[in-house]
Short mmCIF file of C-alpha atoms and ligand atoms in Angstrom, two decimals:
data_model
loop_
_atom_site.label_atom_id
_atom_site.label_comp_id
_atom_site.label_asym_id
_atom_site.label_seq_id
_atom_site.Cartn_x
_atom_site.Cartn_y
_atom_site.Cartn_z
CA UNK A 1 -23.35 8.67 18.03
CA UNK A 2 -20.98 6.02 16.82
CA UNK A 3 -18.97 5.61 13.76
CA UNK A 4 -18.60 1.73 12.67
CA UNK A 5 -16.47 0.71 9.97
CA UNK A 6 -15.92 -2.84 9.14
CA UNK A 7 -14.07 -4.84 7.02
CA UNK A 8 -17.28 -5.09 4.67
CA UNK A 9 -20.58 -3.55 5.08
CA UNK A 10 -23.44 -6.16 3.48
CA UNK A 11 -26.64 -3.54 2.94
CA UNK A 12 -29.33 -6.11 2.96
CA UNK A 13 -29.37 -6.13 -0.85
CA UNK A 14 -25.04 -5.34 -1.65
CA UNK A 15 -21.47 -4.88 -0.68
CA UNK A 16 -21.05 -1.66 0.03
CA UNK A 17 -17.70 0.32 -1.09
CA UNK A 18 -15.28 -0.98 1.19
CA UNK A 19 -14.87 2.76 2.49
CA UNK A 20 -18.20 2.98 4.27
CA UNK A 21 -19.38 4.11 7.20
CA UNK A 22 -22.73 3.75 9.02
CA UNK A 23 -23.55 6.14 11.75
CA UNK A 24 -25.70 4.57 14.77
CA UNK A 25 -27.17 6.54 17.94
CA UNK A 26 -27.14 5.07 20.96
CA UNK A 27 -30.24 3.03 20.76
CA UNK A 28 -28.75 1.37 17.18
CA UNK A 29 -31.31 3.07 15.44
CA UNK A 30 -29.27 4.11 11.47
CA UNK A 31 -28.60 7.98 11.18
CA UNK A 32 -26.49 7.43 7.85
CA UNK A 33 -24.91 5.36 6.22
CA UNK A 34 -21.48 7.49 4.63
CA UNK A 35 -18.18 7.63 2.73
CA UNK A 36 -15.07 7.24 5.45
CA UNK A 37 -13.57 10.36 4.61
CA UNK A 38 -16.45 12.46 6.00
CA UNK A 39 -15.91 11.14 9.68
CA UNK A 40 -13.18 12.47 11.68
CA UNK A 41 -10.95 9.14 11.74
CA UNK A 42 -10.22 8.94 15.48
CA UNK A 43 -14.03 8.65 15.95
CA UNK A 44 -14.06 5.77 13.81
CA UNK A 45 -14.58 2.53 15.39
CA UNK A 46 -12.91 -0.63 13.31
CA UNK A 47 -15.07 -3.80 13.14
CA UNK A 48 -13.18 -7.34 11.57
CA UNK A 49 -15.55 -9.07 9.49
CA UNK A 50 -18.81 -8.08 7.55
CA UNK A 51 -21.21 -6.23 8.99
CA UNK A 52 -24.64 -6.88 8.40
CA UNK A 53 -28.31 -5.88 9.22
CA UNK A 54 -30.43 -8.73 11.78
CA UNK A 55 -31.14 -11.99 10.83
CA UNK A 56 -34.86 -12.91 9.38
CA UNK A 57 -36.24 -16.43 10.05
CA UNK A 58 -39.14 -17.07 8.00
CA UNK A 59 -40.05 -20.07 9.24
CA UNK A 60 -40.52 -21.46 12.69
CA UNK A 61 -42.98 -23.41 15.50
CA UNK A 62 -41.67 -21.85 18.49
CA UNK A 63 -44.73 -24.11 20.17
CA UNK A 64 -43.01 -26.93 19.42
CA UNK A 65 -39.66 -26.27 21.41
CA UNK A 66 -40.32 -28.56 23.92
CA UNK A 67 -39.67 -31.22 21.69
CA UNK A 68 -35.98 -30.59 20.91
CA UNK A 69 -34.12 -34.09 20.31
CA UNK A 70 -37.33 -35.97 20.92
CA UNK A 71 -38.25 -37.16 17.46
CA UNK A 72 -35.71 -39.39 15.80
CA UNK A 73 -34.02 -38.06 12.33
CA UNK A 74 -34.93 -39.26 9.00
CA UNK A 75 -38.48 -40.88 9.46
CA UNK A 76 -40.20 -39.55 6.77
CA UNK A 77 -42.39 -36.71 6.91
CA UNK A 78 -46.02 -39.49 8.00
CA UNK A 79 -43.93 -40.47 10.72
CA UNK A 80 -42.85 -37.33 11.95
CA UNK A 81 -46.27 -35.74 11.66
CA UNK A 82 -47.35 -38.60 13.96
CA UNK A 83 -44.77 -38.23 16.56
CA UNK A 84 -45.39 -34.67 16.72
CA UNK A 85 -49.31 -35.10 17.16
CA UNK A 86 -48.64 -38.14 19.81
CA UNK A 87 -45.96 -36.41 22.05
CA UNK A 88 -46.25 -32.43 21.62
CA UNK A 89 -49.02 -32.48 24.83
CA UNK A 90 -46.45 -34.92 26.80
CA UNK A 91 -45.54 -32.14 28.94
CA UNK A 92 -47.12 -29.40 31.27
CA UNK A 93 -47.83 -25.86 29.80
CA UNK A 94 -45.30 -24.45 32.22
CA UNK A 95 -42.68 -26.66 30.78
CA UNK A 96 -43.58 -25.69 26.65
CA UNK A 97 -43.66 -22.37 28.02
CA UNK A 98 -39.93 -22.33 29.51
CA UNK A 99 -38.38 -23.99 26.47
CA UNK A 100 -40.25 -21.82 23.76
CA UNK A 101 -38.42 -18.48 26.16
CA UNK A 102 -35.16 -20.68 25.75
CA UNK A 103 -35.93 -20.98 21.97
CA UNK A 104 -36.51 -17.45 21.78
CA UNK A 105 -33.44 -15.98 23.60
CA UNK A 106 -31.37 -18.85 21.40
CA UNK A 107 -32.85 -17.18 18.20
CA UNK A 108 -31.96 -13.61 19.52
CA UNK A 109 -28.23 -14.55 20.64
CA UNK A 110 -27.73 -16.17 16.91
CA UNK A 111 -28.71 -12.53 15.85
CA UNK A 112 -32.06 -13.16 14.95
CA UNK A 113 -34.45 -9.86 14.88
CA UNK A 114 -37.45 -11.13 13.31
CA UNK A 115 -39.50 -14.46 13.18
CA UNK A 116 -42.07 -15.73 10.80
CA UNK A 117 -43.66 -18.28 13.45
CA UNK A 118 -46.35 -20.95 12.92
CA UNK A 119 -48.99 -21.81 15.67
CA UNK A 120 -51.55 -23.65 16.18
CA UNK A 121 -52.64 -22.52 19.83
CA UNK A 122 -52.72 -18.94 21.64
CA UNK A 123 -49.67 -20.40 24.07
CA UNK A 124 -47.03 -18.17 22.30
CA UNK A 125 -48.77 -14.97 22.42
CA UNK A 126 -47.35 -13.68 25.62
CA UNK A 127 -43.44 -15.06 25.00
CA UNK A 128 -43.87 -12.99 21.89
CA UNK A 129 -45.68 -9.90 23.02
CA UNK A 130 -42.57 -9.29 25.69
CA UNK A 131 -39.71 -10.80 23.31
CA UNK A 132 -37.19 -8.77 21.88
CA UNK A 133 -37.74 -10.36 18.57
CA UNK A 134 -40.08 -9.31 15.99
CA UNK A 135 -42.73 -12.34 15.27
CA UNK A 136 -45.06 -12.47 12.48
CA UNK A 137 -47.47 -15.52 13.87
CA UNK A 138 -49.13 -17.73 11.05
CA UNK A 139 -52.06 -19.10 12.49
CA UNK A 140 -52.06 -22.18 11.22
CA UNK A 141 -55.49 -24.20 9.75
CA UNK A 142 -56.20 -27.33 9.62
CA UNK A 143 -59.48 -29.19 7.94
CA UNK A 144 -59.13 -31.37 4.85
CA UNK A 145 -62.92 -32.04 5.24
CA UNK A 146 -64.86 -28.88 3.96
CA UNK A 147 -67.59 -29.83 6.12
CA UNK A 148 -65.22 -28.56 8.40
CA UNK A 149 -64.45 -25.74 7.01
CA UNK A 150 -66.44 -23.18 9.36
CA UNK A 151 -65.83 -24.32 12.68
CA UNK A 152 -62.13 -24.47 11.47
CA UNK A 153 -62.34 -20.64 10.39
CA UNK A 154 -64.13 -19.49 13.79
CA UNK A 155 -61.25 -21.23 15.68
CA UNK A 156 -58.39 -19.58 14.17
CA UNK A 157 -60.20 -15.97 13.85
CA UNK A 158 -60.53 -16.74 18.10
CA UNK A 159 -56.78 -17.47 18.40
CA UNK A 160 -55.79 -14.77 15.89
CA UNK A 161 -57.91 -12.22 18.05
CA UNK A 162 -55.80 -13.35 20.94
CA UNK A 163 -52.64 -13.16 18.86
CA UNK A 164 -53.59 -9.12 18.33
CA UNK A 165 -54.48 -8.07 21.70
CA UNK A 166 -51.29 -8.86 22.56
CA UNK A 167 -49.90 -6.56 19.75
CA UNK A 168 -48.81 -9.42 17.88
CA UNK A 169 -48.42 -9.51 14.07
CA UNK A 170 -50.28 -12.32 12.43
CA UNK A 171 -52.49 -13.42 9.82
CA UNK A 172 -54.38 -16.91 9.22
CA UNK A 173 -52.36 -19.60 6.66
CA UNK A 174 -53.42 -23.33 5.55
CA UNK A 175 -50.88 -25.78 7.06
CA UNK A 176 -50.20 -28.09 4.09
CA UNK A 177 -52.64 -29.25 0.99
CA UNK A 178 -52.60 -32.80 2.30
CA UNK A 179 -54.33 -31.47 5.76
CA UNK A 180 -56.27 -28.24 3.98
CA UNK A 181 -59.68 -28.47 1.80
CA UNK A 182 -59.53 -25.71 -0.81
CA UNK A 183 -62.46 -24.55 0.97
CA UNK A 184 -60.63 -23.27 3.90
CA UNK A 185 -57.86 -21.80 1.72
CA UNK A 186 -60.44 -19.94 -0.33
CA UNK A 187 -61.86 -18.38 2.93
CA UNK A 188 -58.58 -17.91 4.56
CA UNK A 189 -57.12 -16.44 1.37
CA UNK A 190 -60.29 -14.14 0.99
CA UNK A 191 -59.70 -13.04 4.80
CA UNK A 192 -56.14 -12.02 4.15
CA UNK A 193 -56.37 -10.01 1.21
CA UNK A 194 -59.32 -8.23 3.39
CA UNK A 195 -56.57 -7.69 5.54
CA UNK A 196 -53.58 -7.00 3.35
CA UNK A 197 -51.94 -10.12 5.38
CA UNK A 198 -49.60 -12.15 3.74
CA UNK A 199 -49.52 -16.38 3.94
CA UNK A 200 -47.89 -19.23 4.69
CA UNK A 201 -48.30 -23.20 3.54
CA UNK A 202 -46.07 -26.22 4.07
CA UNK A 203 -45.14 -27.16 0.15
CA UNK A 204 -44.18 -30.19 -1.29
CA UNK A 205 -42.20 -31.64 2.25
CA UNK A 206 -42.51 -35.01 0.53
CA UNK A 207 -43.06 -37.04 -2.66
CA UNK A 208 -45.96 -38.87 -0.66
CA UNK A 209 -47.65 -35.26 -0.94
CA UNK A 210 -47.72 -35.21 -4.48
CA UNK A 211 -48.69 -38.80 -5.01
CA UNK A 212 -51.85 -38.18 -2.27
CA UNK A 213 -53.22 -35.47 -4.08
CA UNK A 214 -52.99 -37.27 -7.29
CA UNK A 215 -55.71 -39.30 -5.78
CA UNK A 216 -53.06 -42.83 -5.45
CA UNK A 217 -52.22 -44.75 -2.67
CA UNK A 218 -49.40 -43.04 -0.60
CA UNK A 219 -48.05 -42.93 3.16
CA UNK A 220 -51.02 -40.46 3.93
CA UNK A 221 -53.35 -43.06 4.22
CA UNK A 222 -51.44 -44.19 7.25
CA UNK A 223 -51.63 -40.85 8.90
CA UNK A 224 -55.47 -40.46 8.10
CA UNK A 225 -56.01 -44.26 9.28
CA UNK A 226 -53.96 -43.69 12.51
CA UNK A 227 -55.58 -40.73 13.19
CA UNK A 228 -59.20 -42.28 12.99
CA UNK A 229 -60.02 -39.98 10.42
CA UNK A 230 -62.28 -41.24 7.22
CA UNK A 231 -60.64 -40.09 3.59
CA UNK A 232 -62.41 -42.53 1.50
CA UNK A 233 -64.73 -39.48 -0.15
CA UNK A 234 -61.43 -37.62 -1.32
CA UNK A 235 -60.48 -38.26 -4.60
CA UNK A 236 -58.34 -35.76 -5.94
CA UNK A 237 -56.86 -35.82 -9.18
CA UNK A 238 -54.33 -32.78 -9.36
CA UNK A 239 -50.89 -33.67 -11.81
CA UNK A 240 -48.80 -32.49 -8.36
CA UNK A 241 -49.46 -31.00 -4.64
CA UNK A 242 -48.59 -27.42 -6.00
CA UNK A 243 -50.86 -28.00 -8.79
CA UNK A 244 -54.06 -29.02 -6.98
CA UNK A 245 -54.26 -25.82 -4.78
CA UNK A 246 -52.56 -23.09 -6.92
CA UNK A 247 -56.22 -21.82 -8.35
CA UNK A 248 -56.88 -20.94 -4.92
CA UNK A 249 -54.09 -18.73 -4.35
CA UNK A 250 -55.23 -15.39 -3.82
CA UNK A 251 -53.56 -13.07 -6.13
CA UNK A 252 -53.77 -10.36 -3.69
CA UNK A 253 -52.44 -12.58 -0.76
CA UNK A 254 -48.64 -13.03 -0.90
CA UNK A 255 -47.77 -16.52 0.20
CA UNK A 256 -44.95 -18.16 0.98
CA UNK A 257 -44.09 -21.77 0.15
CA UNK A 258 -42.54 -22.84 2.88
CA UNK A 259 -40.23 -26.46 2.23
CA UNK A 260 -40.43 -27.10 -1.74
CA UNK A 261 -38.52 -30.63 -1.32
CA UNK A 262 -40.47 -31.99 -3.85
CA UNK A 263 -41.10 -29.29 -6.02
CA UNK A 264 -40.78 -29.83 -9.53
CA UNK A 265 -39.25 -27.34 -12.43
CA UNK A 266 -42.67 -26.77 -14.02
CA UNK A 267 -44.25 -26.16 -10.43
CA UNK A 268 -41.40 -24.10 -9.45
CA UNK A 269 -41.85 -21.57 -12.87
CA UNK A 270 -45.75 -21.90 -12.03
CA UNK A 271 -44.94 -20.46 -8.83
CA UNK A 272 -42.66 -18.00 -9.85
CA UNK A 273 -45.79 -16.04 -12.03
CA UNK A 274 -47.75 -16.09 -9.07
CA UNK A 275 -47.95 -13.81 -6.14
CA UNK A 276 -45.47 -16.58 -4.15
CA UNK A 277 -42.35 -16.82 -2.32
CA UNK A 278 -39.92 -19.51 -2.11
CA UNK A 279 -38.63 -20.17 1.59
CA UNK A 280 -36.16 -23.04 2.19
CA UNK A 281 -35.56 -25.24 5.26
CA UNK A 282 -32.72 -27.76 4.47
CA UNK A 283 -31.30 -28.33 7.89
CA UNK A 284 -35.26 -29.74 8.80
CA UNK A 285 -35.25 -31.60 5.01
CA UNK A 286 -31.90 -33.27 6.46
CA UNK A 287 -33.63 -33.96 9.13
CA UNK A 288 -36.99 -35.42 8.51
CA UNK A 289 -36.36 -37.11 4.70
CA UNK A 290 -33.23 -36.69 4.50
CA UNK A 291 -33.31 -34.70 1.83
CA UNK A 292 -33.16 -31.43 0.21
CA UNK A 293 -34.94 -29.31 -2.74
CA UNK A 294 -33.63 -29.46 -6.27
CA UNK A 295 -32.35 -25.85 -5.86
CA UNK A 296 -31.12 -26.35 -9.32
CA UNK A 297 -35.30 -25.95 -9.98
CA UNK A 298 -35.87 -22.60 -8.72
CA UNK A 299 -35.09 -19.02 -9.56
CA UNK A 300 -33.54 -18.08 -6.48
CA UNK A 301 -33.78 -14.30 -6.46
CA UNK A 302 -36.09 -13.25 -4.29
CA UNK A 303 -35.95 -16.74 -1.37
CA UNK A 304 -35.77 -16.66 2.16
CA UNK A 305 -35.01 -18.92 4.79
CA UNK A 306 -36.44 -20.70 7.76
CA UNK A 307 -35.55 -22.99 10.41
CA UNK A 308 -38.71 -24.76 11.19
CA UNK A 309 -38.55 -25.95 15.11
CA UNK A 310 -36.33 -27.75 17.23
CA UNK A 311 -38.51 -30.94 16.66
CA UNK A 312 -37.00 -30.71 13.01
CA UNK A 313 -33.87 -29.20 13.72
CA UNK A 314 -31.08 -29.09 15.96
CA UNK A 315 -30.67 -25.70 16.06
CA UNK A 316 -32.54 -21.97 15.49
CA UNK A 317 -30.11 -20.55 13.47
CA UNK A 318 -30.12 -19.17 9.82
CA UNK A 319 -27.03 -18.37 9.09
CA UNK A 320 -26.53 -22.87 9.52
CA UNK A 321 -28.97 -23.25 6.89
CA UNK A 322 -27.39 -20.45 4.38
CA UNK A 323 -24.37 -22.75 4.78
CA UNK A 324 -26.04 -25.76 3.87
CA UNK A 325 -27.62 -23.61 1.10
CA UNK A 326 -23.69 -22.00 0.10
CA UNK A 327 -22.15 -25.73 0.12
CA UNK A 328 -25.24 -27.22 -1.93
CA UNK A 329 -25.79 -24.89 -4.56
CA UNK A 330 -24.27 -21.92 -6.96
CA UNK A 331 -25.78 -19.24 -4.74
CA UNK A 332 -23.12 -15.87 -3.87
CA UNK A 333 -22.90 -14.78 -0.24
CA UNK A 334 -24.72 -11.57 -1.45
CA UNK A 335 -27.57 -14.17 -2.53
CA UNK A 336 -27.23 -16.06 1.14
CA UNK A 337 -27.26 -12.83 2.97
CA UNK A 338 -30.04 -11.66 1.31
CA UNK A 339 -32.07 -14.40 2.10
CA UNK A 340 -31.92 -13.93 5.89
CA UNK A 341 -32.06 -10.33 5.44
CA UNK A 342 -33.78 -8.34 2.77
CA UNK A 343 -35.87 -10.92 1.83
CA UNK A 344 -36.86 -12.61 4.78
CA UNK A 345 -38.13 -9.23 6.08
CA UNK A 346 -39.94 -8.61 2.42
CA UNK A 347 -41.71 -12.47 3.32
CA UNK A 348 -43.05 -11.02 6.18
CA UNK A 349 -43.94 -7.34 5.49
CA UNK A 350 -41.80 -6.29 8.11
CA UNK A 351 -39.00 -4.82 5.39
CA UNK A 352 -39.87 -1.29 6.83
CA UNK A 353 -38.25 -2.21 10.25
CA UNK A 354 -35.82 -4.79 9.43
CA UNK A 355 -33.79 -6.08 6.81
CA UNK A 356 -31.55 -3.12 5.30
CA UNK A 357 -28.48 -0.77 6.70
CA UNK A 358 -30.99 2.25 5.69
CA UNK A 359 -31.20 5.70 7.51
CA UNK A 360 -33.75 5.59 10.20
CA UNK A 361 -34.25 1.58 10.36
CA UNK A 362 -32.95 -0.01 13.66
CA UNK A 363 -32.83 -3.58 11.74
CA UNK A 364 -29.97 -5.24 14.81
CA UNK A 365 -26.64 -5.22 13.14
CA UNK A 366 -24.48 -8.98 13.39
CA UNK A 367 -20.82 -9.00 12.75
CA UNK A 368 -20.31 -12.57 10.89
CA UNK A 369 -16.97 -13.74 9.12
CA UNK A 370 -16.46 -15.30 5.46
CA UNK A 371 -14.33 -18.49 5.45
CA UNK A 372 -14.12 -20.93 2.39
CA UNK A 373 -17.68 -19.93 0.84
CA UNK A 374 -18.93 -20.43 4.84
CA UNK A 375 -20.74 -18.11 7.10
CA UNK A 376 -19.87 -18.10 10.69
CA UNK A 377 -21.63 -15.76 13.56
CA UNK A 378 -19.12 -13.71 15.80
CA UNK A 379 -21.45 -11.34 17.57
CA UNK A 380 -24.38 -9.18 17.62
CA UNK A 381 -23.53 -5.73 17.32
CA UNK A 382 -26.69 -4.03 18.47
ZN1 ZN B 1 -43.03 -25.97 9.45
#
């Protein structure tokens, strides 16, 4: 057994008193979690910095790894989609493979335990089955024609099939309501709560989103037009994105709204009464518009955070995106922490395992330092 006292102890949820203790065996799994003065003190070993439970990352494409520095910054969310459709097949399986293990290893060295991961394709399933990192796969849907809908469904019950015979977590999740019929979410959703699976959809990434589904001309009719596909029959009519496809939110399906860049106030509240999450992205906002959320619009108790993929980001690291989060808004470093802790494992029903300093859990422990209302990694513990 060892005896770890640091500077301060971060719970998942708190700041412990400053006094505390936790109590690891060998393998890091939690025996206790105590007050300093019930441990013999030469026994005691003295951590600088906070000590914390394993980071959660709610949101990632580990598939699309290969494409680190390959799409240029600030195109708009049309022309990003674009790139990523016209270059992700550019190079050989065996290549994707070897940068999605980089990816992976990256994520675990930045204290990473757990992964909320997006794909479209069964190619991940074996990095993840042998990884040391928790993933929660999303299969990800795509069909904005509902004639589509069933051959859409069949696919991604095939790929999630792979997904768990591999002893993979996952579930099935609409990609974005631009790219979805409410169709496919209603069947999706329908499978889930059959399932007791939690979702996932790309929200409000940008204001062309809102204005498509309005049923007015917007920068989707260059993606549909360059992707030969006819949209002439849709003519939706929905005040915003969020509005158009919240009736088909399954209130036994929690989802989690992955982006929110253009999420209004009203949306945001509408949200909040529903069986949703907010998870934020901002280094990939900065990235592809530029941009990022109206935090100022949310109530950010319960949020998490996600990366999205090294075609949107630089890096796989959460604890750079709390910061952009801690120098952008009002939030406490018990809020940030929370985030890619506590919450982040709640996102992803994996809160049993990971998340908390809690007798019995073996949730990774990081040892991170506070400087000037900014979070910076020094090592993983266990
Ligand atoms: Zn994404």
């Amino acid at each position: 057994m060892r005896f770890l006292k640091a500077d301060k102890v971060f719970d998942g949820l708190v700041f412990l008193e400053p006094e505390t203790v936790i109590v690891i065996d060998q393998t890091g799994c939690i025996i206790d979690v105590v007050a300093c003065e019930k441990v013999a003190n030469q026994a005691i070993e003295r951590i600088e910095g906070i000590i914390c439970p394993g980071f959660v990352n709610a949101h990632c494409h580990l598939e699309l790894s290969h494409l680190e520095r390959s799409i240029p910054q600030k195109i708009g969310l049309v022309n990003f989609a674009l790139a990523v459709i016209q270059t992700r097949q550019a190079l050989p399986e065996p290549e994707q493979l070897q940068a999605m293990e980089r990816a992976d290893a990256a994520m675990y060295s930045k204290g990473i335990v757990a992964v909320g991961d997006i794909s479209n394709t069964t190619l991940s399933a074996s990095i993840k089955a042998k990884s040391k990192l928790y993933y929660h796969t999303f299969i990800e849907l795509i069909g904005l024609n509902p004639t589509r809908t069933e051959g859409a469904f069949e696919a991604g019950l095939n790929v999630l099939e792979a997904f768990q015979k591999s002893n993979v977590s996952a579930s099935l999740a609409p990609h974005a309501p631009y790219s979805t019929s409410t169709t496919l979410m209603d069947k999706m959703a329908q499978y889930n709560a059959a399932q007791n699976q939690v979702s996932s959809i790309h929200n409000q990434e940008c204001e062309a989103e809102n204005i498509f589904l309005k049923g007015e001309a917007s920068a989707f009719e260059k993606l549909y037009s360059t992707l030969n596909i006819p949209i002439d029959w849709f003519k939706p009519t929905a005040t915003s994105s969020f509005q158009y496809y919240a009736p088909h939110l399954n209130a036994n399906v929690p989802q989690l709204l992955v982006h929110n860049t253009f999420m209004s106030a009203v949306d945001a509240e509408l949200a909040a009464q529903l069986n949703t999450r907010f998870c934020f992205c901002p280094k990939a906002n900065l990235y592809i518009e530029n941009t990022l959320p109206h935090f100022s619009n949310f109530r950010l108790d319960t949020f998490c955070v996600g990366t999205d993929s090294l075609a949107s980001n630089k890096q796989l690291d959460v604890l750079e995106e709390v910061n952009e989060l801690l120098a952008n808004t009002s939030i406490s470093v018990e809020q940030a922490l929370r985030a890619i802790t506590s919450n982040g494992a709640s996102a992803l029903q994996c809160h049993n395992q990971f998340g908390f300093i809690k007798s019995g859990f073996k949730p990774g422990l990081n040892v991170i330092q506070e400087q000037h209302h900014q979070l910076r990694f020094i090592k993983k513990w266990c």
